Coordinates of C-alpha atoms in Angstrom, one line a residue:
M1 CA 191.4 250.5 144.6
N2 CA 192.4 248.6 147.6
N3 CA 190.4 248.8 150.7
N4 CA 192.8 251.0 152.7
L5 CA 193.2 253.4 149.7
S6 CA 189.5 253.7 149.0
K7 CA 188.7 254.4 152.7
R8 CA 191.4 257.2 152.8
F9 CA 190.1 258.6 149.5
L10 CA 186.5 258.5 150.8
E11 CA 187.6 260.4 153.9
R12 CA 189.4 263.0 151.9
L13 CA 186.5 263.5 149.5
Q14 CA 184.1 264.0 152.4
G15 CA 186.3 266.4 154.3
K16 CA 184.8 268.9 156.7
G17 CA 181.2 270.0 156.0
S18 CA 181.1 268.2 152.7
E19 CA 178.1 266.1 151.7
K20 CA 178.4 262.4 152.5
V21 CA 179.9 260.4 149.7
D22 CA 178.2 257.1 149.3
E23 CA 181.0 254.5 149.9
G24 CA 179.1 251.9 147.8
K25 CA 179.0 254.2 144.8
L26 CA 182.7 255.1 145.3
R27 CA 183.6 251.4 145.4
S28 CA 181.5 250.7 142.4
L29 CA 183.2 253.4 140.4
A30 CA 186.6 252.2 141.6
S31 CA 185.8 248.6 140.5
Q32 CA 184.9 249.8 137.0
M33 CA 188.1 251.8 136.5
K34 CA 191.2 250.5 134.8
R35 CA 194.7 252.0 134.9
S36 CA 194.3 252.8 131.2
D37 CA 191.3 255.0 132.0
F38 CA 193.7 257.5 133.5
E39 CA 195.6 257.8 130.2
D40 CA 192.4 258.4 128.2
E41 CA 191.5 262.1 128.5
A42 CA 187.8 261.6 127.8
K43 CA 187.5 258.8 130.3
L44 CA 189.5 260.7 132.9
R45 CA 187.3 263.8 132.5
Q46 CA 184.3 261.6 133.0
I47 CA 185.8 260.1 136.2
L48 CA 186.6 263.6 137.5
Q49 CA 183.1 264.8 136.9
T50 CA 181.6 261.8 138.5
L51 CA 183.8 262.2 141.6
A52 CA 183.0 265.9 141.8
T53 CA 179.3 265.1 141.6
M54 CA 179.6 262.4 144.2
S55 CA 181.3 264.8 146.6
G56 CA 178.9 267.6 145.9
K57 CA 181.6 269.9 144.5
Q58 CA 181.7 272.0 141.3
L59 CA 184.6 271.3 139.0
N60 CA 185.3 274.3 136.8
P61 CA 187.0 273.8 133.4
E62 CA 190.2 275.4 134.6
K63 CA 190.5 273.1 137.6
E64 CA 189.6 270.1 135.4
D65 CA 192.3 271.0 132.9
K66 CA 194.8 271.4 135.7
I67 CA 194.1 267.9 137.0
I68 CA 194.3 266.4 133.5
E69 CA 197.7 268.1 133.1
M70 CA 198.9 266.7 136.4
F71 CA 197.9 263.2 135.3
R72 CA 199.8 263.7 132.0
N73 CA 202.9 264.9 133.9
K74 CA 202.6 262.1 136.4
E75 CA 202.2 264.5 139.3
I76 CA 199.3 262.5 140.7
N77 CA 200.2 259.0 142.0
L78 CA 197.5 256.4 141.3
N79 CA 198.7 254.6 144.4
D80 CA 198.1 257.7 146.6
M81 CA 195.0 259.6 145.5
S82 CA 195.2 262.2 148.3
S83 CA 196.6 264.8 145.9
L84 CA 193.6 264.3 143.7
S85 CA 191.1 264.5 146.6
K86 CA 192.7 267.8 147.7
L87 CA 192.1 269.3 144.3
L88 CA 188.5 268.3 144.3
K89 CA 187.8 270.2 147.6

């Protein structure tokens, strides 16, 4: 993720009253991800669970399935992760 994108994504994950998301951990996760990871359902589920844990949120199976479906249908733009961060709130 580029610097501006990751900063905006971090801000959205933190939101109001949310636990602080460690920016270093978020950057580390982002540096390990490849575009192809978003096409592999198992890897995508792992990423979603990691993000939910980092932000102190619970991600129920229904919401996780909805997010996976949105990636399949290209409803989530990898260049603008704000839609994903809204779903993790």
